[in-house]
Tab-separated table of C-alpha atoms in Angstrom:
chain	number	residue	atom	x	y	z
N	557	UNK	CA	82.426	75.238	109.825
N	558	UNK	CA	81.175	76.145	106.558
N	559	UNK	CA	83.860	76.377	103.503
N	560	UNK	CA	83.798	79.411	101.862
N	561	UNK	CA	82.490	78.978	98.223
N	562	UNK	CA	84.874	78.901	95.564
N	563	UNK	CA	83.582	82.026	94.359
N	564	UNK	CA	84.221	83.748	97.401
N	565	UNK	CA	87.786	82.628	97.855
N	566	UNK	CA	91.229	84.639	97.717
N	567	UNK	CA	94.190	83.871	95.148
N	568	UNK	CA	97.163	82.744	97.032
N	569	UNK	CA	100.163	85.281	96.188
N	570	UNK	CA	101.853	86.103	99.013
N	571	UNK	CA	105.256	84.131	99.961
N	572	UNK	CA	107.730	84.533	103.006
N	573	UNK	CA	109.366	87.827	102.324
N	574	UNK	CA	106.186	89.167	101.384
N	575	UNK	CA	104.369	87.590	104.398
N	576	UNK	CA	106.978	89.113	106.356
N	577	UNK	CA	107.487	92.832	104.918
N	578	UNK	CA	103.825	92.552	105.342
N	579	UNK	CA	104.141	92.182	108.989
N	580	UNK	CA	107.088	94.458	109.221
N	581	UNK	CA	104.992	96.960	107.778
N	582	UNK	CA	102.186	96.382	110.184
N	583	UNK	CA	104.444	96.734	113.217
N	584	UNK	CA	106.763	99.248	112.369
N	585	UNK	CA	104.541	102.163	112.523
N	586	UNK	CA	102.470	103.774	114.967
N	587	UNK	CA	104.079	101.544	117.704
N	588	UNK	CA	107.617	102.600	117.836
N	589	UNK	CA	107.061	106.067	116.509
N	590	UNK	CA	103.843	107.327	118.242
N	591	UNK	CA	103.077	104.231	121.605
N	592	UNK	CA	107.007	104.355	122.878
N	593	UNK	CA	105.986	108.284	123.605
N	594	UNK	CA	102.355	107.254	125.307
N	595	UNK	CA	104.299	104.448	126.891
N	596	UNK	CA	107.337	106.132	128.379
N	597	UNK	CA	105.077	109.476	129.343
N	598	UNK	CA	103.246	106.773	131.729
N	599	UNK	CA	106.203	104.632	133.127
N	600	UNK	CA	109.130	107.003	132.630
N	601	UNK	CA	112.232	104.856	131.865
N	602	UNK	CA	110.908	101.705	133.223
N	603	UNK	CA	109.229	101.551	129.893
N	604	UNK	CA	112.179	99.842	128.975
N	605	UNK	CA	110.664	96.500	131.099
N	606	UNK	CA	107.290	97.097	129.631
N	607	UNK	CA	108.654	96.743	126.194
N	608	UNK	CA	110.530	93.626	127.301
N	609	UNK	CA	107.316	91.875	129.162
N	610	UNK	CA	105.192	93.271	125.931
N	611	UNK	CA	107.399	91.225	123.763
N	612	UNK	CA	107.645	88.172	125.494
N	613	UNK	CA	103.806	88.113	125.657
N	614	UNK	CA	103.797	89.012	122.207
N	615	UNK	CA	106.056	85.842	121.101
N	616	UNK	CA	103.335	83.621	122.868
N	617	UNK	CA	101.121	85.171	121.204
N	618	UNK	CA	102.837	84.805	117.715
N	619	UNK	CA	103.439	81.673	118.061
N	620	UNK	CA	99.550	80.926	118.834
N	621	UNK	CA	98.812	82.875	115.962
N	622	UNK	CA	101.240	80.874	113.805
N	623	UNK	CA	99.523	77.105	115.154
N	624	UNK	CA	96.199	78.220	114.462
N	625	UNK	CA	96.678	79.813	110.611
N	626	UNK	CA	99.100	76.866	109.775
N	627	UNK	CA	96.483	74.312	111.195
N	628	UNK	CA	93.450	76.311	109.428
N	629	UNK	CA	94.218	79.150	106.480
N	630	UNK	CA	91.940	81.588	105.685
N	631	UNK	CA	90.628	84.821	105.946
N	632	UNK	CA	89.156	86.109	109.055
N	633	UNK	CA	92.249	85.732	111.941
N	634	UNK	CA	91.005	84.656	115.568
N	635	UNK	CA	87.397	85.403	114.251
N	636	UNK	CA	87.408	82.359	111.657
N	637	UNK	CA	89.620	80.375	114.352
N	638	UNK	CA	86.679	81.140	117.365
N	639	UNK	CA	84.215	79.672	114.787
N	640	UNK	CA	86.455	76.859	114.226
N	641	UNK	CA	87.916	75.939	117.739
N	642	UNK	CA	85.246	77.122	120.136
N	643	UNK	CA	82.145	78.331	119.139
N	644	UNK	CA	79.915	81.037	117.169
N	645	UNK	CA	79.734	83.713	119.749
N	646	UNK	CA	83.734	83.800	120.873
N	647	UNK	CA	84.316	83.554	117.534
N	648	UNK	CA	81.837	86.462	116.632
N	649	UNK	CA	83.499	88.502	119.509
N	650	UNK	CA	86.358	88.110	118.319
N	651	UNK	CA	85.995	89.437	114.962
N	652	UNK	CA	84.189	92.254	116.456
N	653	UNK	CA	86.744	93.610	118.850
N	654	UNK	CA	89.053	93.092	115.888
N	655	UNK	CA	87.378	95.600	113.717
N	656	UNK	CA	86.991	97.954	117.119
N	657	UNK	CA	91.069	97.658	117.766
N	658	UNK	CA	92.446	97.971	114.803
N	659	UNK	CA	90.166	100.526	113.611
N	660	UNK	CA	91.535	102.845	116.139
N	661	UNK	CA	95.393	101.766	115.803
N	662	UNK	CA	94.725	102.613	111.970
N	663	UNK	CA	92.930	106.221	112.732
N	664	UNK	CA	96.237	106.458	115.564
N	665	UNK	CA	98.289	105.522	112.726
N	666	UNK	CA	96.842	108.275	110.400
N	667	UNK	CA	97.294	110.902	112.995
N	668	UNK	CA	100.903	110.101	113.569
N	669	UNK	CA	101.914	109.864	110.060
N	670	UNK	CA	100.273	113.562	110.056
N	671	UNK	CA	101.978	114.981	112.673
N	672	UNK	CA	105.177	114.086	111.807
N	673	UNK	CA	104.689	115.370	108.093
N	674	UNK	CA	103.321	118.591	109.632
N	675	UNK	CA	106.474	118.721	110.961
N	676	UNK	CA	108.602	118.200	109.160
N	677	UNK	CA	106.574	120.742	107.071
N	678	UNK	CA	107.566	123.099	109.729
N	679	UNK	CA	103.225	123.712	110.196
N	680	UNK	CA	102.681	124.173	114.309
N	681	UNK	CA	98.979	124.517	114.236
N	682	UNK	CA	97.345	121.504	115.386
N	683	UNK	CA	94.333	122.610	113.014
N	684	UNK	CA	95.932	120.812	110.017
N	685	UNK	CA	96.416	117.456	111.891
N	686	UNK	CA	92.878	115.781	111.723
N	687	UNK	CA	92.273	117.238	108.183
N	688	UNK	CA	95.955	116.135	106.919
N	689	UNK	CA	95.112	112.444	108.628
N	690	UNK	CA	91.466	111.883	106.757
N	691	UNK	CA	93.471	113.055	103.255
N	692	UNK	CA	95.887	109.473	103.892
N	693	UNK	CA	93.156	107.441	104.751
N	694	UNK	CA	91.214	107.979	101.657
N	695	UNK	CA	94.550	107.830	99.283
N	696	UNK	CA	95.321	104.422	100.943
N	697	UNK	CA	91.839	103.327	101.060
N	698	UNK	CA	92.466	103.770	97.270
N	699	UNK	CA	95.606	102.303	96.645
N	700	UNK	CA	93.941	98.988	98.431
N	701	UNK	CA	91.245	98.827	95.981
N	702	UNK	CA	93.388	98.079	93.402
N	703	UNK	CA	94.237	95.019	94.939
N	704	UNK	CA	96.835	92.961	97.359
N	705	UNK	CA	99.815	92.593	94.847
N	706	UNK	CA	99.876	96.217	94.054
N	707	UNK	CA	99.199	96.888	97.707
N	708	UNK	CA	102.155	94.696	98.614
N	709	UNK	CA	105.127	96.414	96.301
N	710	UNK	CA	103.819	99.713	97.646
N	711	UNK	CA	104.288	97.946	101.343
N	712	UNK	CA	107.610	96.255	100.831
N	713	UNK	CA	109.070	100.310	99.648
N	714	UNK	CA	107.759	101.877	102.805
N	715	UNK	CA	109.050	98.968	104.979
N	716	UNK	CA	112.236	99.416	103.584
N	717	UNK	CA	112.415	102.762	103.995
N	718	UNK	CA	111.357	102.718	107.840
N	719	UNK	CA	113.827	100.110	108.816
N	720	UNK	CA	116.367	102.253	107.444
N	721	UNK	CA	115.555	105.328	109.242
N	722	UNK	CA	115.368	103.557	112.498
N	723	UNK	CA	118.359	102.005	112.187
N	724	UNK	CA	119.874	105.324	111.876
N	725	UNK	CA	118.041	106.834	115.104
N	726	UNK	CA	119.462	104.176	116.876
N	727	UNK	CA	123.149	104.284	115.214
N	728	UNK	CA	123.170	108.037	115.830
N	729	UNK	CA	121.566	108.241	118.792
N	730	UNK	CA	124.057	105.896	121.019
N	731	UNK	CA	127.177	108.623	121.038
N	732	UNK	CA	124.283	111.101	122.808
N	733	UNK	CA	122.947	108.679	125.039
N	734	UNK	CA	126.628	107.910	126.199
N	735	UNK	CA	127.372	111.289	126.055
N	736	UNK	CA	124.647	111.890	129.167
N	737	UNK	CA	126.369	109.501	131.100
N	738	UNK	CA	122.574	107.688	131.003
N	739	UNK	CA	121.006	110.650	133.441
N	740	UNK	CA	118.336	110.228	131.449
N	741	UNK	CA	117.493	106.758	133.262
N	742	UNK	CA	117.706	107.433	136.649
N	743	UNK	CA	115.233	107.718	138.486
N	744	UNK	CA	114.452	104.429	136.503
N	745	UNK	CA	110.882	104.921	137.874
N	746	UNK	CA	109.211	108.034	138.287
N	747	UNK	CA	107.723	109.522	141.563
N	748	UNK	CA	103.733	108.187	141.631
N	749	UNK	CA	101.363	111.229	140.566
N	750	UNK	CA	98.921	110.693	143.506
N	751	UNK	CA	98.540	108.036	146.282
N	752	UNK	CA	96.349	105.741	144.263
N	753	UNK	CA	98.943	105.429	141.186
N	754	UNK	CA	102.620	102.914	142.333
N	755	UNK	CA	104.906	101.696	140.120
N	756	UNK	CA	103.824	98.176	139.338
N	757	UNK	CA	100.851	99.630	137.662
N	758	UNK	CA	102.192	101.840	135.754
N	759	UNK	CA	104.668	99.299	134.063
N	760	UNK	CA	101.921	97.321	133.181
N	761	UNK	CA	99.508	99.593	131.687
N	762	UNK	CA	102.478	100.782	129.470
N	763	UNK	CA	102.745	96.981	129.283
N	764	UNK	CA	99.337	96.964	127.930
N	765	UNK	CA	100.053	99.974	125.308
N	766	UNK	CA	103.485	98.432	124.321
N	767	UNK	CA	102.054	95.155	123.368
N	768	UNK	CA	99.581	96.318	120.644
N	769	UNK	CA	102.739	97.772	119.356
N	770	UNK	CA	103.678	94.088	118.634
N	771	UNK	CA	100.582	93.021	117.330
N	772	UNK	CA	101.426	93.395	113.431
N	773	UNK	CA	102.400	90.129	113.141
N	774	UNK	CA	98.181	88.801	113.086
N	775	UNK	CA	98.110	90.343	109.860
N	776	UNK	CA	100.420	87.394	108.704
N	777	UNK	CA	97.449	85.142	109.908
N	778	UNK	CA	94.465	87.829	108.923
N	779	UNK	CA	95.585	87.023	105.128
N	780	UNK	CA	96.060	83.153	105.370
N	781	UNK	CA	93.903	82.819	102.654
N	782	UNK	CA	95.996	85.051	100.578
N	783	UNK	CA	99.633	82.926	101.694
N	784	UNK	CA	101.506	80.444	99.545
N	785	UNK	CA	102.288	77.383	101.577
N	786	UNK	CA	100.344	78.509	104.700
N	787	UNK	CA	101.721	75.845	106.675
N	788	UNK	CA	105.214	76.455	106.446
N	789	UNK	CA	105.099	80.392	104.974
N	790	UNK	CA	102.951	81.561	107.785
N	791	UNK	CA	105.432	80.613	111.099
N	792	UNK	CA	108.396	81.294	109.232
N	793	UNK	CA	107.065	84.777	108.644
N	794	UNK	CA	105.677	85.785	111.713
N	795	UNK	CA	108.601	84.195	113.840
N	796	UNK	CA	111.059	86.122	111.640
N	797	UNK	CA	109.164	89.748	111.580
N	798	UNK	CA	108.693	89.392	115.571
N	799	UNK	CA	112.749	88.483	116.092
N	800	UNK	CA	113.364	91.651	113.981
N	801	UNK	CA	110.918	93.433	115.812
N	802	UNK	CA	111.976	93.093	119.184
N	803	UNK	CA	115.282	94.134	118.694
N	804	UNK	CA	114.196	97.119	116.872
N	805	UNK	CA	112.250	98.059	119.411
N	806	UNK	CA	114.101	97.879	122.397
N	807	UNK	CA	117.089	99.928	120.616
N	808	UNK	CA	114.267	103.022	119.754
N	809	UNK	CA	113.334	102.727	123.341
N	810	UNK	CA	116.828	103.060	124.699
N	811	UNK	CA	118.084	105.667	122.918
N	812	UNK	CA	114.462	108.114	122.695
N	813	UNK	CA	114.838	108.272	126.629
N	814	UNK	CA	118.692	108.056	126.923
N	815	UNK	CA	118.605	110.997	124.095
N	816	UNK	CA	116.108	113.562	125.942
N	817	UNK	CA	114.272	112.114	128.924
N	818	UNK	CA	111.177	109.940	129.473
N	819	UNK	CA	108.560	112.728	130.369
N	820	UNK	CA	109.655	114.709	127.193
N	821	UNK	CA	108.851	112.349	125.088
N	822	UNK	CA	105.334	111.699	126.491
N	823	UNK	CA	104.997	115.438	126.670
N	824	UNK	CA	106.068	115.741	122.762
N	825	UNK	CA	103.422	112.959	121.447
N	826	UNK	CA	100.732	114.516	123.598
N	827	UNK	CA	101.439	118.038	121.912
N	828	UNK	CA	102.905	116.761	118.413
N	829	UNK	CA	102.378	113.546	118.219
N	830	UNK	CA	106.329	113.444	116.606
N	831	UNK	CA	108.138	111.627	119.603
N	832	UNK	CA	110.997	110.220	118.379
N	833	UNK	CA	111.766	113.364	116.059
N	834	UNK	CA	112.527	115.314	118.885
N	835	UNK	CA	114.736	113.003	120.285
N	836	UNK	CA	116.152	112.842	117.027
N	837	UNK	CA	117.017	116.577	116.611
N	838	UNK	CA	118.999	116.318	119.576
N	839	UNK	CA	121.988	114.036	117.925
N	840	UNK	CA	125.218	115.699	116.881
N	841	UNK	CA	124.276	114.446	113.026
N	842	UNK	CA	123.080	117.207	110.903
N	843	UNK	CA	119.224	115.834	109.163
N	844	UNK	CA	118.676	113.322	112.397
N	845	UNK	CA	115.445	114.841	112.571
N	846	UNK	CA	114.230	115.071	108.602
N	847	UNK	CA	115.362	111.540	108.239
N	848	UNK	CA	113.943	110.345	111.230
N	849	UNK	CA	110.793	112.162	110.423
N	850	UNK	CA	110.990	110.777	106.805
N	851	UNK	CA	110.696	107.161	108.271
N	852	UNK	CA	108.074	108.052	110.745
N	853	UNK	CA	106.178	109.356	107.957
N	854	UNK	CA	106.384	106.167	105.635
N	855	UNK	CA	106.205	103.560	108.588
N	856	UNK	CA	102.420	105.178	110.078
N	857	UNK	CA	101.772	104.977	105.928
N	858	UNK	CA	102.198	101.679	106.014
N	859	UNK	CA	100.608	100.642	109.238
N	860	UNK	CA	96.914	102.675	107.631
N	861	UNK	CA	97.468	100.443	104.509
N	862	UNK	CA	98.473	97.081	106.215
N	863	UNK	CA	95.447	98.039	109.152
N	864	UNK	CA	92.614	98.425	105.687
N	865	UNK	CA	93.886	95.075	104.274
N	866	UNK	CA	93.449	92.969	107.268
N	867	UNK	CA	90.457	94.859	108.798
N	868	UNK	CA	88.579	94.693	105.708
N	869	UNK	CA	89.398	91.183	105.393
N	870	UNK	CA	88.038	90.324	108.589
N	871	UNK	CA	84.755	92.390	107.583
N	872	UNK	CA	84.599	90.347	104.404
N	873	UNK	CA	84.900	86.873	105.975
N	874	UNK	CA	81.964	87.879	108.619
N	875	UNK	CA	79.924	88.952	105.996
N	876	UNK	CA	80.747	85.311	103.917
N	877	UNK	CA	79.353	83.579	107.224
N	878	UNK	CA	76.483	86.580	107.308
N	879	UNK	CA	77.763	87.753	110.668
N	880	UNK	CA	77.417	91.105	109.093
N	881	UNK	CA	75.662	91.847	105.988
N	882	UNK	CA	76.093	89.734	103.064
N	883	UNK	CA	76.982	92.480	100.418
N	884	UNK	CA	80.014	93.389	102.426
N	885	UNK	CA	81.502	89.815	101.246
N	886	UNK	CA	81.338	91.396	97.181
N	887	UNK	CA	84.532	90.537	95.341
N	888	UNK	CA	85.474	92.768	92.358
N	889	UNK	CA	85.772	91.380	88.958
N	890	UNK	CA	89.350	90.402	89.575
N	891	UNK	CA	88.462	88.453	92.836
N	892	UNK	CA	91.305	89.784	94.684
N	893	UNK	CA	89.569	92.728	96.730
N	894	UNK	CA	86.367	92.475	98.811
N	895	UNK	CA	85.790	96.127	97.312
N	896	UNK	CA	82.612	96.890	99.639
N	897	UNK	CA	84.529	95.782	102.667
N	898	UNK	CA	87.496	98.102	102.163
N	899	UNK	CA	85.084	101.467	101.785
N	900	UNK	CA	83.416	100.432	104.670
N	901	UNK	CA	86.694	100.307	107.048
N	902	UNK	CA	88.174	103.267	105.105
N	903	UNK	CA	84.845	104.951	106.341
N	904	UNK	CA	84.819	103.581	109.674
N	905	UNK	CA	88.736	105.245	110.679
N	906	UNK	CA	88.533	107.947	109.017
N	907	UNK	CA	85.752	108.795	111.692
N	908	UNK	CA	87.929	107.587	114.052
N	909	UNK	CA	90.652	109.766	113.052
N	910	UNK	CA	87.962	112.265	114.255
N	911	UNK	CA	88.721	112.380	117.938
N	912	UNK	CA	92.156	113.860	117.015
N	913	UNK	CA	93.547	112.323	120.191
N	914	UNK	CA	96.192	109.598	119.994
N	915	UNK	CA	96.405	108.489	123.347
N	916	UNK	CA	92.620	107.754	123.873
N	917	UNK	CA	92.416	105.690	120.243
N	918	UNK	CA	95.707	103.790	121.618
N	919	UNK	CA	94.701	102.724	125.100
N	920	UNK	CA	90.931	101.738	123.410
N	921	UNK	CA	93.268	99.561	120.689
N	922	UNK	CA	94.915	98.185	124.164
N	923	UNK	CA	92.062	97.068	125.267
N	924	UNK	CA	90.220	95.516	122.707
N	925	UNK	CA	93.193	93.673	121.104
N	926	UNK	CA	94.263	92.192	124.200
N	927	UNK	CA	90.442	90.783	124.335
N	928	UNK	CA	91.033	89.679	120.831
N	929	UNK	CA	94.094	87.941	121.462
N	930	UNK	CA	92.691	86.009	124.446
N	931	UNK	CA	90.203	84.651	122.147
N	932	UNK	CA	92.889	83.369	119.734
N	933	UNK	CA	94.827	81.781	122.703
N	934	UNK	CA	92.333	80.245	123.873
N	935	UNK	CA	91.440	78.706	120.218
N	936	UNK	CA	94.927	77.767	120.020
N	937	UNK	CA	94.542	75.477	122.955
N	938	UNK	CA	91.699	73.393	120.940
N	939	UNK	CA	94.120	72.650	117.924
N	940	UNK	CA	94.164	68.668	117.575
N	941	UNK	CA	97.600	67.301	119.504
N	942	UNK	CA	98.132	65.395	115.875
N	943	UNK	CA	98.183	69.126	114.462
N	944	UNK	CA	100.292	70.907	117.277
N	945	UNK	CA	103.303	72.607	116.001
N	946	UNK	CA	103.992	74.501	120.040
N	947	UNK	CA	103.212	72.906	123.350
N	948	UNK	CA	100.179	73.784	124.765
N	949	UNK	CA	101.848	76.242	127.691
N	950	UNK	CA	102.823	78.524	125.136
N	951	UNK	CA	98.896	79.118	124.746
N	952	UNK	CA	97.841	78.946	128.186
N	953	UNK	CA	100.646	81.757	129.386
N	954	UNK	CA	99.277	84.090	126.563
N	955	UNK	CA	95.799	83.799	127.106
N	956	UNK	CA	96.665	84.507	131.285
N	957	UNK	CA	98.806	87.469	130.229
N	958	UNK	CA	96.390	89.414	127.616
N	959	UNK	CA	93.456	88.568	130.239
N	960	UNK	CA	95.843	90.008	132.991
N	961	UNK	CA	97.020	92.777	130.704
N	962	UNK	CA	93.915	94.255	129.233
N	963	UNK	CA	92.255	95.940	132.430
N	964	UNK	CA	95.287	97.765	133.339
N	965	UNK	CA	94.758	100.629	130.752
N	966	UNK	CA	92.324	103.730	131.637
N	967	UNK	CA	89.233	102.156	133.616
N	968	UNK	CA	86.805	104.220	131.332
N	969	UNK	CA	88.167	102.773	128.591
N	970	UNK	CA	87.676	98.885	129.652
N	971	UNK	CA	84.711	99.765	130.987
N	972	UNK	CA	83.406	101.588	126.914
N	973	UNK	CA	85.118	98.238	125.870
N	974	UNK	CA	83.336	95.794	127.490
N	975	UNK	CA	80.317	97.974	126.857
N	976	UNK	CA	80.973	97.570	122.646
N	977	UNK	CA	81.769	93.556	123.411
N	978	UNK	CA	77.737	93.539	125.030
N	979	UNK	CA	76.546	95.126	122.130
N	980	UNK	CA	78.225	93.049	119.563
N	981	UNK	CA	76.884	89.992	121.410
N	982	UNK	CA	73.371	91.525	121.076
N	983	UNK	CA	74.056	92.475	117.444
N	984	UNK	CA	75.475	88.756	117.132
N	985	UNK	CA	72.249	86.989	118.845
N	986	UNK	CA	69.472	89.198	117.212
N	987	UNK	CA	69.923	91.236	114.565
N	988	UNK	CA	72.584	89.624	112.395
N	989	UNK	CA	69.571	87.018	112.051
N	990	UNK	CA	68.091	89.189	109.697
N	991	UNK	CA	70.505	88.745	107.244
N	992	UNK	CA	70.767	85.102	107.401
């Protein structure tokens, strides 16, 4: 591996709390307030299991994440640690489904933040959704030009915010959920739709969705470039936001279904994309569903912010190693903001944010961050022994269970993946020589 020049290098700012509101605010978001509804719609209450298999995969996978930007921090995630670890292609690939999966959780992201805001608005027509979604993009895709610190106050207000909110729905939710004497559960797993669909499957594919839900926590890693004392900062952070995470999540999950039913919630973020502020409106607390809708609102912010930062420093590291065009590597004159990079993300979901349909841009994110994340685990198992901060099992089990994982969503979508992963090996092998 080539180091980057020192021209083309990141200031290190960032220190635990930041690293890990950073990650809070990548997580919190979309996941919990737009996948538990595409998650529970397809599993019904046993969503409750997915979310617990989705985190445990999602620990191995955090803690892979953690060995590899320890042992080698910089810019670029699993794509800089294929290039390291195992070679240019896998490395290339995994950059590239990188930018593909996060690209749609961001333009998912955008659409939930609008649909809750056109709710809370009290605006039904589903005309104003894609329009209201494209106006957040830009303003964040504007707020991260000016840079990571200012990005990162901005960040730790909406994080706050969320958490707080969420807490709530899950404080003021319980006394409902009791109150139902927990019909809301049984039956735990819902009838099969057809003959060909059984309940494994299902639990897994909302496995699938639920774990991208987790997957925040690389953008700890993405900026390792940009972390005060990587080696120690970095695992303290991610270990931290995923404990805080998990928790969080499974108390959402328990109380959205206990409050009003599995198959209304998938219903709801189908038609409004506003999940958990239905649920919410159904607590005996007077607001549940303005504050609830107030968090959602600030948490999907913060996920399209968090989602530019690390996706457009992924885009600037392949264009420092001229897997994509060299201009796309341009720092501004403060050398805290690949500046070209960001537009050309900002660009990228806010076409995205097109399709106007969150549960096709979530299972594609499925899909191609589970690829992703079998690259990293796999890079993790090439880390030096002398190096090794987890045993080596810890990578093996997550790079079986995102392998396993990522062909149980929609078969048309693994099959448009795996299309996009041929074309960015042909982009890889022919024409990013032309800019070498």
């Amino acid at each position: 591996m080539s180091d980057p020049k020192s021209s083309q290098s990141l200031k290190r700012e960032l220190g635990v709390v930041g690293a890990i509101a950073l990650g809070l605010g990548s997580i919190v978001g979309a996941g919990v307030f737009v996948s538990t509804g595409i998650a529970a719609g397809v599993a019904g209450p046993a969503v409750i299991i997915a979310v617990a298999i989705a985190a445990g995969v999602a620990v191995c996978n955090g803690l892979n994440s953690a060995q590899l930007a320890a042992s080698h921090p910089v810019s670029g995630g699993a794509y800089e640690y294929g290039y390291k670890y195992l070679n240019p292609l896998l490395g290339f690939t995994a950059g590239w489904m990188f930018l593909i999966a996060k690209s749609a959780s961001a333009a998912t992201a955008a659409l939930g933040f609008a649909g809750y805001l056109l709710n809370v608005l009290g605006i039904t027509n589903r005309t104003f959704l894609v329009p209201t979604a494209l106006a957040a993009v830009v303003l964040l895709t504007l707020i991260v030009l000016g840079g990571l610190r200012r990005s990162n106050v901005i960040n730790i207000a909406i994080v706050s915010i969320t958490l707080l909110s969420l807490l709530f729905f899950v404080i003021a939710g319980l006394p409902t959920v009791i109150s139902t004497e927990f019909d809301n559960f049984t039956p735990f797993f819902q009838s099969p739709k057809d003959e060909t669909d059984n309940n494994v499957a299902a639990v897994l594919q909302a496995t699938a969705l639920m774990f991208v839900a987790y997957t925040g926590y690389g953008r700890i890693a993405t900026l390792g470039e940009e972390v005060r004392e990587p080696r120690r900062t970095i695992p303290r952070a991610i270990i931290t936001t995923l404990g805080i995470t998990m928790l969080l999540y499974l108390g959402v999950v328990v109380v959205g279904i206990g409050s009003v039913g599995a198959e209304t919630l998938g219903t709801v973020t189908n038609k409004q994309v506003a999940p958990l502020e239905i649920a919410a409106r159904s607590f005996n607390v007077p607001g549940s569903g303005l504050i609830l809708a107030i968090g959602a609102v600030t948490a999907t912010l913060g996920v399209v912010l968090n989602l530019i930062l690390g996706l457009s420093r992924v885009l600037f590291a392949m264009g420092r190693r001229r897997d994509m065009p060299s201009f796309v590597a341009r720092l501004d004159a403060s050398r805290d903001t690949p500046y070209i990079a960001v537009l050309i993300m900002g660009t990228i979901i806010a076409c995205l944010v097109l399709i106007g349909n969150v549960s096709t841009t979530w299972s594609f994110s499925a899909f191609s961050v589970l690829i992703y994340y079998s690259i990293s685990d796999f890079a993790a198992l090439k880390v030096p022994d002398n190096e090794r901060l987890y045993p080596k099992w810890i990578a093996w089990l997550g790079l079986a269970a995102c392998l396993f994982l990522a062909f149980w969503v929609e078969q048309q979508i693994w099959l448009v993946g795996i299309g996009l992963v041929a074309i960015g090996l042909i982009w890889k092998t022919f024409i990013s020589k032309l800019f070498k």
